[in-house]
PDB file of C-alpha atoms and ligand atoms in Angstrom:
ATOM      1  CA  MET N   1      30.935  52.551 -17.144  1.00  0.00           C
ATOM      2  CA  ALA N   2      34.042  54.263 -17.343  1.00  0.00           C
ATOM      3  CA  ARG N   3      36.341  52.693 -14.293  1.00  0.00           C
ATOM      4  CA  LYS N   4      39.534  54.520 -13.348  1.00  0.00           C
ATOM      5  CA  LYS N   5      42.500  51.657 -13.339  1.00  0.00           C
ATOM      6  CA  LEU N   6      44.085  50.521 -10.270  1.00  0.00           C
ATOM      7  CA  ILE N   7      47.624  49.940 -10.426  1.00  0.00           C
ATOM      8  CA  ALA N   8      48.589  47.761  -7.340  1.00  0.00           C
ATOM      9  CA  GLY N   9      51.932  46.851  -5.865  1.00  0.00           C
ATOM     10  CA  ASN N  10      52.469  43.856  -3.437  1.00  0.00           C
ATOM     11  CA  TRP N  11      55.751  43.784  -2.220  1.00  0.00           C
ATOM     12  CA  LYS N  12      54.967  40.669  -0.296  1.00  0.00           C
ATOM     13  CA  MET N  13      57.434  39.734   2.052  1.00  0.00           C
ATOM     14  CA  ASN N  14      60.456  41.694   0.831  1.00  0.00           C
ATOM     15  CA  GLY N  15      62.413  44.996   1.408  1.00  0.00           C
ATOM     16  CA  LEU N  16      64.741  46.162   4.212  1.00  0.00           C
ATOM     17  CA  LEU N  17      64.098  49.698   5.218  1.00  0.00           C
ATOM     18  CA  ALA N  18      67.045  51.515   3.313  1.00  0.00           C
ATOM     19  CA  ASP N  19      65.328  48.993  -0.130  1.00  0.00           C
ATOM     20  CA  GLY N  20      62.101  50.118   0.727  1.00  0.00           C
ATOM     21  CA  VAL N  21      62.221  53.606   0.822  1.00  0.00           C
ATOM     22  CA  GLU N  22      64.080  53.715  -1.778  1.00  0.00           C
ATOM     23  CA  LEU N  23      61.244  51.887  -3.806  1.00  0.00           C
ATOM     24  CA  ALA N  24      58.304  53.914  -2.031  1.00  0.00           C
ATOM     25  CA  LYS N  25      60.634  57.681  -3.521  1.00  0.00           C
ATOM     26  CA  ASN N  26      61.422  56.011  -6.933  1.00  0.00           C
ATOM     27  CA  ILE N  27      57.780  55.353  -7.377  1.00  0.00           C
ATOM     28  CA  SER N  28      56.786  58.640  -6.169  1.00  0.00           C
ATOM     29  CA  SER N  29      58.685  61.060  -8.195  1.00  0.00           C
ATOM     30  CA  GLY N  30      57.727  58.330 -11.317  1.00  0.00           C
ATOM     31  CA  VAL N  31      54.461  58.704 -10.466  1.00  0.00           C
ATOM     32  CA  LYS N  32      54.573  62.566 -10.249  1.00  0.00           C
ATOM     33  CA  ALA N  33      56.636  62.605 -13.394  1.00  0.00           C
ATOM     34  CA  MET N  34      53.370  61.511 -14.935  1.00  0.00           C
ATOM     35  CA  GLY N  35      51.101  64.729 -14.153  1.00  0.00           C
ATOM     36  CA  LYS N  36      47.362  63.736 -14.736  1.00  0.00           C
ATOM     37  CA  PRO N  37      47.812  60.301 -14.422  1.00  0.00           C
ATOM     38  CA  GLN N  38      44.534  58.189 -15.967  1.00  0.00           C
ATOM     39  CA  CYS N  39      45.271  55.591 -12.974  1.00  0.00           C
ATOM     40  CA  GLU N  40      45.374  55.479  -9.741  1.00  0.00           C
ATOM     41  CA  PHE N  41      48.478  53.600  -7.698  1.00  0.00           C
ATOM     42  CA  LEU N  42      48.603  51.747  -4.756  1.00  0.00           C
ATOM     43  CA  VAL N  43      51.495  50.110  -2.777  1.00  0.00           C
ATOM     44  CA  CYS N  44      51.454  47.405  -0.058  1.00  0.00           C
ATOM     45  CA  PRO N  45      54.656  47.608   1.809  1.00  0.00           C
ATOM     46  CA  PRO N  46      55.220  44.416   4.476  1.00  0.00           C
ATOM     47  CA  PHE N  47      53.690  46.089   8.039  1.00  0.00           C
ATOM     48  CA  THR N  48      57.521  46.741   8.833  1.00  0.00           C
ATOM     49  CA  LEU N  49      57.928  48.819   5.726  1.00  0.00           C
ATOM     50  CA  LEU N  50      54.547  50.760   6.093  1.00  0.00           C
ATOM     51  CA  ALA N  51      55.391  54.061   8.178  1.00  0.00           C
ATOM     52  CA  SER N  52      58.908  54.669   6.418  1.00  0.00           C
ATOM     53  CA  VAL N  53      56.858  54.020   2.908  1.00  0.00           C
ATOM     54  CA  LYS N  54      53.839  56.369   4.120  1.00  0.00           C
ATOM     55  CA  LYS N  55      56.743  59.161   4.539  1.00  0.00           C
ATOM     56  CA  ALA N  56      58.538  58.074   1.390  1.00  0.00           C
ATOM     57  CA  LEU N  57      55.481  59.140  -0.730  1.00  0.00           C
ATOM     58  CA  ARG N  58      54.380  61.953   0.834  1.00  0.00           C
ATOM     59  CA  GLY N  59      53.190  64.494  -1.832  1.00  0.00           C
ATOM     60  CA  ALA N  60      52.811  62.132  -4.757  1.00  0.00           C
ATOM     61  CA  LYS N  61      48.834  60.330  -5.585  1.00  0.00           C
ATOM     62  CA  VAL N  62      49.940  56.883  -4.217  1.00  0.00           C
ATOM     63  CA  ALA N  63      47.813  55.513  -1.503  1.00  0.00           C
ATOM     64  CA  LEU N  64      49.056  52.586   1.160  1.00  0.00           C
ATOM     65  CA  GLY N  65      47.659  49.346   1.942  1.00  0.00           C
ATOM     66  CA  ALA N  66      49.084  46.188   3.709  1.00  0.00           C
ATOM     67  CA  GLN N  67      49.457  42.739   2.522  1.00  0.00           C
ATOM     68  CA  ASP N  68      46.139  41.451   5.667  1.00  0.00           C
ATOM     69  CA  CYS N  69      44.899  42.320   8.562  1.00  0.00           C
ATOM     70  CA  HIS N  70      43.253  40.433  11.622  1.00  0.00           C
ATOM     71  CA  MET N  71      39.083  40.524  11.811  1.00  0.00           C
ATOM     72  CA  ALA N  72      38.992  42.176  15.245  1.00  0.00           C
ATOM     73  CA  GLU N  73      39.411  45.325  16.199  1.00  0.00           C
ATOM     74  CA  LYS N  74      41.886  44.430  19.413  1.00  0.00           C
ATOM     75  CA  GLY N  75      43.062  41.869  21.517  1.00  0.00           C
ATOM     76  CA  ALA N  76      44.773  38.324  22.023  1.00  0.00           C
ATOM     77  CA  HIS N  77      45.584  37.650  19.416  1.00  0.00           C
ATOM     78  CA  THR N  78      49.954  37.397  19.582  1.00  0.00           C
ATOM     79  CA  GLY N  79      51.573  38.446  16.061  1.00  0.00           C
ATOM     80  CA  ASP N  80      48.354  39.995  14.196  1.00  0.00           C
ATOM     81  CA  ILE N  81      48.385  43.489  13.292  1.00  0.00           C
ATOM     82  CA  SER N  82      44.096  45.394  12.904  1.00  0.00           C
ATOM     83  CA  PRO N  83      42.253  46.965  10.722  1.00  0.00           C
ATOM     84  CA  LEU N  84      42.282  49.575  13.016  1.00  0.00           C
ATOM     85  CA  MET N  85      46.133  49.765  13.397  1.00  0.00           C
ATOM     86  CA  LEU N  86      46.305  49.704   9.724  1.00  0.00           C
ATOM     87  CA  LYS N  87      44.005  52.647   9.451  1.00  0.00           C
ATOM     88  CA  ASP N  88      45.937  54.403  12.362  1.00  0.00           C
ATOM     89  CA  LEU N  89      49.241  53.884  10.900  1.00  0.00           C
ATOM     90  CA  GLY N  90      47.610  55.673   7.184  1.00  0.00           C
ATOM     91  CA  CYS N  91      46.455  52.737   5.174  1.00  0.00           C
ATOM     92  CA  SER N  92      43.714  53.044   3.221  1.00  0.00           C
ATOM     93  CA  HIS N  93      43.826  49.952   1.763  1.00  0.00           C
ATOM     94  CA  VAL N  94      44.675  45.955   2.804  1.00  0.00           C
ATOM     95  CA  ILE N  95      45.355  42.970   0.126  1.00  0.00           C
ATOM     96  CA  LEU N  96      42.656  39.675   1.345  1.00  0.00           C
ATOM     97  CA  GLY N  97      42.827  36.504   0.678  1.00  0.00           C
ATOM     98  CA  HIS N  98      45.580  36.602  -1.285  1.00  0.00           C
ATOM     99  CA  SER N  99      46.054  32.719  -2.627  1.00  0.00           C
ATOM    100  CA  GLU N 100      49.449  32.631  -0.368  1.00  0.00           C
ATOM    101  CA  ARG N 101      47.871  33.426   2.769  1.00  0.00           C
ATOM    102  CA  ARG N 102      44.712  31.167   1.298  1.00  0.00           C
ATOM    103  CA  ALA N 103      47.667  28.445   1.449  1.00  0.00           C
ATOM    104  CA  ASP N 104      49.930  29.215   4.264  1.00  0.00           C
ATOM    105  CA  HIS N 105      47.606  30.551   6.681  1.00  0.00           C
ATOM    106  CA  ALA N 106      44.733  27.995   5.313  1.00  0.00           C
ATOM    107  CA  GLU N 107      42.349  31.094   5.043  1.00  0.00           C
ATOM    108  CA  SER N 108      38.706  29.992   3.535  1.00  0.00           C
ATOM    109  CA  ASP N 109      36.335  32.564   2.252  1.00  0.00           C
ATOM    110  CA  ASP N 110      34.560  32.480   5.670  1.00  0.00           C
ATOM    111  CA  ILE N 111      37.419  33.994   6.962  1.00  0.00           C
ATOM    112  CA  VAL N 112      38.434  36.515   4.260  1.00  0.00           C
ATOM    113  CA  CYS N 113      35.118  37.339   4.372  1.00  0.00           C
ATOM    114  CA  GLN N 114      35.178  38.206   8.480  1.00  0.00           C
ATOM    115  CA  LYS N 115      38.607  40.415   7.762  1.00  0.00           C
ATOM    116  CA  ALA N 116      36.401  42.106   4.502  1.00  0.00           C
ATOM    117  CA  VAL N 117      34.278  43.111   6.985  1.00  0.00           C
ATOM    118  CA  ALA N 118      35.971  44.632   9.699  1.00  0.00           C
ATOM    119  CA  ALA N 119      38.316  45.949   7.045  1.00  0.00           C
ATOM    120  CA  HIS N 120      35.281  48.068   6.145  1.00  0.00           C
ATOM    121  CA  LYS N 121      34.208  48.867   9.285  1.00  0.00           C
ATOM    122  CA  ALA N 122      37.447  50.478  10.371  1.00  0.00           C
ATOM    123  CA  GLY N 123      37.045  52.429   6.844  1.00  0.00           C
ATOM    124  CA  LEU N 124      40.077  50.321   4.544  1.00  0.00           C
ATOM    125  CA  LYS N 125      38.993  49.479   1.079  1.00  0.00           C
ATOM    126  CA  THR N 126      39.747  45.651   0.400  1.00  0.00           C
ATOM    127  CA  VAL N 127      41.539  44.321  -2.527  1.00  0.00           C
ATOM    128  CA  ILE N 128      39.940  40.579  -2.350  1.00  0.00           C
ATOM    129  CA  CYS N 129      41.997  38.211  -4.103  1.00  0.00           C
ATOM    130  CA  ILE N 130      40.719  35.224  -5.827  1.00  0.00           C
ATOM    131  CA  GLY N 131      41.859  32.325  -8.333  1.00  0.00           C
ATOM    132  CA  GLU N 132      41.922  29.133  -9.427  1.00  0.00           C
ATOM    133  CA  THR N 133      44.764  26.557  -8.931  1.00  0.00           C
ATOM    134  CA  LEU N 134      46.492  25.081 -11.926  1.00  0.00           C
ATOM    135  CA  ALA N 135      44.165  21.549 -11.619  1.00  0.00           C
ATOM    136  CA  GLU N 136      41.592  23.394 -10.745  1.00  0.00           C
ATOM    137  CA  ARG N 137      42.315  25.421 -14.465  1.00  0.00           C
ATOM    138  CA  GLU N 138      42.894  22.010 -16.439  1.00  0.00           C
ATOM    139  CA  SER N 139      39.797  20.604 -15.195  1.00  0.00           C
ATOM    140  CA  GLY N 140      37.833  23.211 -16.582  1.00  0.00           C
ATOM    141  CA  LYS N 141      36.528  24.495 -13.194  1.00  0.00           C
ATOM    142  CA  ALA N 142      38.025  27.901 -12.784  1.00  0.00           C
ATOM    143  CA  VAL N 143      35.019  30.254 -13.604  1.00  0.00           C
ATOM    144  CA  ASP N 144      33.114  28.277 -11.160  1.00  0.00           C
ATOM    145  CA  VAL N 145      36.150  28.084  -8.247  1.00  0.00           C
ATOM    146  CA  CYS N 146      36.220  32.058  -8.571  1.00  0.00           C
ATOM    147  CA  LYS N 147      32.524  32.532  -8.280  1.00  0.00           C
ATOM    148  CA  LYS N 148      32.257  30.167  -5.648  1.00  0.00           C
ATOM    149  CA  GLN N 149      35.593  32.069  -3.973  1.00  0.00           C
ATOM    150  CA  ILE N 150      33.271  35.241  -4.653  1.00  0.00           C
ATOM    151  CA  LEU N 151      30.245  34.497  -3.234  1.00  0.00           C
ATOM    152  CA  GLY N 152      32.012  33.413  -0.018  1.00  0.00           C
ATOM    153  CA  SER N 153      34.817  35.827   0.266  1.00  0.00           C
ATOM    154  CA  VAL N 154      32.647  39.334  -0.332  1.00  0.00           C
ATOM    155  CA  PRO N 155      30.688  40.322   2.534  1.00  0.00           C
ATOM    156  CA  ALA N 156      27.014  40.637   1.212  1.00  0.00           C
ATOM    157  CA  ASP N 157      27.023  44.929   1.633  1.00  0.00           C
ATOM    158  CA  SER N 158      30.786  45.317  -0.021  1.00  0.00           C
ATOM    159  CA  SER N 159      30.330  48.584  -2.790  1.00  0.00           C
ATOM    160  CA  ALA N 160      32.439  49.786  -5.573  1.00  0.00           C
ATOM    161  CA  ALA N 161      33.900  52.476  -3.039  1.00  0.00           C
ATOM    162  CA  ASP N 162      35.239  49.711  -0.487  1.00  0.00           C
ATOM    163  CA  THR N 163      36.143  47.081  -2.455  1.00  0.00           C
ATOM    164  CA  VAL N 164      38.330  46.080  -5.721  1.00  0.00           C
ATOM    165  CA  ILE N 165      38.842  42.514  -6.615  1.00  0.00           C
ATOM    166  CA  ALA N 166      42.065  40.559  -7.668  1.00  0.00           C
ATOM    167  CA  TYR N 167      41.643  37.848 -10.291  1.00  0.00           C
ATOM    168  CA  GLU N 168      44.703  36.162  -9.754  1.00  0.00           C
ATOM    169  CA  PRO N 169      45.200  32.601 -11.102  1.00  0.00           C
ATOM    170  CA  VAL N 170      47.221  30.562  -8.406  1.00  0.00           C
ATOM    171  CA  TRP N 171      49.473  29.111 -11.530  1.00  0.00           C
ATOM    172  CA  ALA N 172      50.244  32.084 -13.128  1.00  0.00           C
ATOM    173  CA  ILE N 173      51.613  33.996  -9.845  1.00  0.00           C
ATOM    174  CA  GLY N 174      55.719  34.484  -9.919  1.00  0.00           C
ATOM    175  CA  THR N 175      55.853  31.604 -12.472  1.00  0.00           C
ATOM    176  CA  GLY N 176      55.749  33.982 -15.705  1.00  0.00           C
ATOM    177  CA  LYS N 177      52.995  31.986 -17.019  1.00  0.00           C
ATOM    178  CA  VAL N 178      50.362  34.202 -17.997  1.00  0.00           C
ATOM    179  CA  PRO N 179      46.158  32.610 -19.227  1.00  0.00           C
ATOM    180  CA  THR N 180      45.600  33.530 -22.441  1.00  0.00           C
ATOM    181  CA  THR N 181      43.650  37.134 -22.886  1.00  0.00           C
ATOM    182  CA  ALA N 182      40.457  35.392 -23.434  1.00  0.00           C
ATOM    183  CA  ASP N 183      40.438  33.156 -20.605  1.00  0.00           C
ATOM    184  CA  VAL N 184      41.516  36.407 -18.439  1.00  0.00           C
ATOM    185  CA  GLU N 185      38.412  38.651 -20.179  1.00  0.00           C
ATOM    186  CA  GLU N 186      36.008  34.712 -19.694  1.00  0.00           C
ATOM    187  CA  VAL N 187      36.908  35.094 -15.815  1.00  0.00           C
ATOM    188  CA  HIS N 188      36.504  38.815 -15.434  1.00  0.00           C
ATOM    189  CA  ALA N 189      33.571  38.853 -17.319  1.00  0.00           C
ATOM    190  CA  ALA N 190      32.336  36.133 -15.108  1.00  0.00           C
ATOM    191  CA  VAL N 191      33.118  37.514 -11.737  1.00  0.00           C
ATOM    192  CA  ARG N 192      31.246  40.856 -12.418  1.00  0.00           C
ATOM    193  CA  LYS N 193      28.196  38.921 -13.771  1.00  0.00           C
ATOM    194  CA  VAL N 194      28.406  36.805 -10.011  1.00  0.00           C
ATOM    195  CA  LEU N 195      29.000  40.172  -8.322  1.00  0.00           C
ATOM    196  CA  ALA N 196      25.777  41.840  -9.835  1.00  0.00           C
ATOM    197  CA  GLN N 197      24.102  38.994  -8.481  1.00  0.00           C
ATOM    198  CA  LYS N 198      25.480  39.245  -5.007  1.00  0.00           C
ATOM    199  CA  LEU N 199      25.391  43.101  -4.780  1.00  0.00           C
ATOM    200  CA  GLY N 200      23.375  44.338  -7.740  1.00  0.00           C
ATOM    201  CA  LYS N 201      23.840  45.833 -11.154  1.00  0.00           C
ATOM    202  CA  ALA N 202      25.002  49.448 -10.205  1.00  0.00           C
ATOM    203  CA  ASN N 203      27.872  48.466  -8.053  1.00  0.00           C
ATOM    204  CA  ALA N 204      29.120  45.314  -9.713  1.00  0.00           C
ATOM    205  CA  ASN N 205      29.366  47.689 -12.604  1.00  0.00           C
ATOM    206  CA  LYS N 206      31.294  50.359 -10.952  1.00  0.00           C
ATOM    207  CA  MET N 207      33.409  47.598  -8.783  1.00  0.00           C
ATOM    208  CA  ARG N 208      37.329  47.496 -10.521  1.00  0.00           C
ATOM    209  CA  ILE N 209      38.483  44.072 -11.284  1.00  0.00           C
ATOM    210  CA  LEU N 210      42.137  43.864 -11.440  1.00  0.00           C
ATOM    211  CA  TYR N 211      44.313  41.104 -12.632  1.00  0.00           C
ATOM    212  CA  GLY N 212      46.983  39.712 -11.258  1.00  0.00           C
ATOM    213  CA  GLY N 213      49.738  36.684 -11.840  1.00  0.00           C
ATOM    214  CA  SER N 214      53.383  37.827 -14.005  1.00  0.00           C
ATOM    215  CA  VAL N 215      52.079  41.125 -15.431  1.00  0.00           C
ATOM    216  CA  LYS N 216      54.842  42.860 -17.138  1.00  0.00           C
ATOM    217  CA  PRO N 217      55.968  45.732 -18.955  1.00  0.00           C
ATOM    218  CA  SER N 218      55.896  43.432 -22.200  1.00  0.00           C
ATOM    219  CA  ASN N 219      52.400  41.910 -21.336  1.00  0.00           C
ATOM    220  CA  ALA N 220      50.910  45.280 -19.595  1.00  0.00           C
ATOM    221  CA  LYS N 221      49.186  46.606 -22.638  1.00  0.00           C
ATOM    222  CA  GLU N 222      47.229  43.369 -24.127  1.00  0.00           C
ATOM    223  CA  LEU N 223      46.172  42.449 -20.477  1.00  0.00           C
ATOM    224  CA  LEU N 224      44.858  46.437 -19.442  1.00  0.00           C
ATOM    225  CA  SER N 225      43.295  47.075 -22.646  1.00  0.00           C
ATOM    226  CA  LEU N 226      40.545  43.650 -22.030  1.00  0.00           C
ATOM    227  CA  PRO N 227      36.882  45.326 -21.002  1.00  0.00           C
ATOM    228  CA  ASP N 228      36.919  44.226 -17.833  1.00  0.00           C
ATOM    229  CA  VAL N 229      40.145  44.516 -16.790  1.00  0.00           C
ATOM    230  CA  ASP N 230      40.530  47.465 -14.176  1.00  0.00           C
ATOM    231  CA  GLY N 231      43.840  47.726 -13.216  1.00  0.00           C
ATOM    232  CA  ALA N 232      46.316  45.028 -12.118  1.00  0.00           C
ATOM    233  CA  LEU N 233      47.761  43.334  -9.005  1.00  0.00           C
ATOM    234  CA  ILE N 234      51.577  43.203  -9.156  1.00  0.00           C
ATOM    235  CA  GLY N 235      53.656  41.204  -7.110  1.00  0.00           C
ATOM    236  CA  GLY N 236      57.572  40.602  -8.640  1.00  0.00           C
ATOM    237  CA  ALA N 237      57.398  43.299 -10.960  1.00  0.00           C
ATOM    238  CA  SER N 238      56.604  45.590  -8.562  1.00  0.00           C
ATOM    239  CA  LEU N 239      59.755  45.715  -6.921  1.00  0.00           C
ATOM    240  CA  LYS N 240      61.139  47.716  -9.149  1.00  0.00           C
ATOM    241  CA  ALA N 241      59.959  51.163  -9.575  1.00  0.00           C
ATOM    242  CA  GLU N 242      61.192  50.986 -13.358  1.00  0.00           C
ATOM    243  CA  ASP N 243      59.012  48.082 -14.199  1.00  0.00           C
ATOM    244  CA  PHE N 244      55.978  48.977 -12.196  1.00  0.00           C
ATOM    245  CA  LEU N 245      55.855  52.658 -13.769  1.00  0.00           C
ATOM    246  CA  ALA N 246      56.539  51.181 -17.233  1.00  0.00           C
ATOM    247  CA  ILE N 247      53.144  48.507 -16.465  1.00  0.00           C
ATOM    248  CA  ALA N 248      50.811  51.722 -16.051  1.00  0.00           C
ATOM    249  CA  LYS N 249      52.483  53.802 -18.568  1.00  0.00           C
ATOM    250  CA  ASN N 250      51.896  50.356 -21.244  1.00  0.00           C
ATOM    251  CA  GLY N 251      48.747  49.786 -19.323  1.00  0.00           C
ATOM    252  CA  GLY N 252      47.423  53.192 -20.851  1.00  0.00           C
ATOM    253  CA  CYS N 253      47.810  55.497 -17.707  1.00  0.00           C
TER     254      CYS N 253
HETATM  255  C1  LIG R   1      50.796  38.599  -6.507  1.00  0.00           C
HETATM  256  O1  LIG R   1      51.267  37.550  -5.880  1.00  0.00           O
HETATM  257  O2  LIG R   1      49.842  39.303  -6.035  1.00  0.00           O
HETATM  258  C2  LIG R   1      51.420  38.763  -8.033  1.00  0.00           C
HETATM  259  C3  LIG R   1      50.122  38.921  -8.473  1.00  0.00           C
HETATM  260  O3  LIG R   1      52.274  37.859  -8.292  1.00  0.00           O
HETATM  261  P1  LIG R   1      53.422  37.920  -9.407  1.00  0.00           P
HETATM  262  O4  LIG R   1      53.071  39.408 -10.636  1.00  0.00           O
HETATM  263  O5  LIG R   1      55.112  38.006  -9.107  1.00  0.00           O
HETATM  264  O6  LIG R   1      53.363  37.142 -10.403  1.00  0.00           O
END
């Protein structure tokens, strides 16, 4: 089953207006220069930059995503942003359940699932993040933790058309540490298996499972050539257009 790779950048809480626009323009021209890339591209800036980044990306095949959304369409939720608002702004994707949100905002699998249901209803595609902590990895529980997160966070009617999974070991995020390729493939294959149980084999075979956690130009080739790795969710290295594009090129795009 050929799955088109997705190269996604999570800018997190970085970038003022001028930096964000410059970064988006550089990514946009780099992607245009690739001609017909074999991958799809996505950038997820902070809420404050979405509108300006949208303009800066005009004409380039780079999708726009947010890093979170609320589970309600509208209402008394001071400081929150609804999926419909994101859609209205031109977003096609939203990252949900990133480990930083699970840790900083106590987001459970159930909350992530409710947000995903709302996002799909609004016509957004979700990038649902899962991943084990270092203690869970060291006690041999990585695969079980990830399976449980998939079962709890992914809505039962999700499909490959509206959902992407990102496996991001918490201990590999922003640390420069990366699991062995065997460990990455073991989790991705297990995730695909549990997706097949939950959503059916056809959906699971089509669904993209990204790897995230200290992806760099130097390790992109080996990570992105693993059979069940269908792209990357990139944090730090997505803040430099040169590195983001080099990851794509080295990863076979
Ligand atoms: C992330 O937070 O999604 C991420 C993968 O970060 P980094 O690439 O910096 O490890």
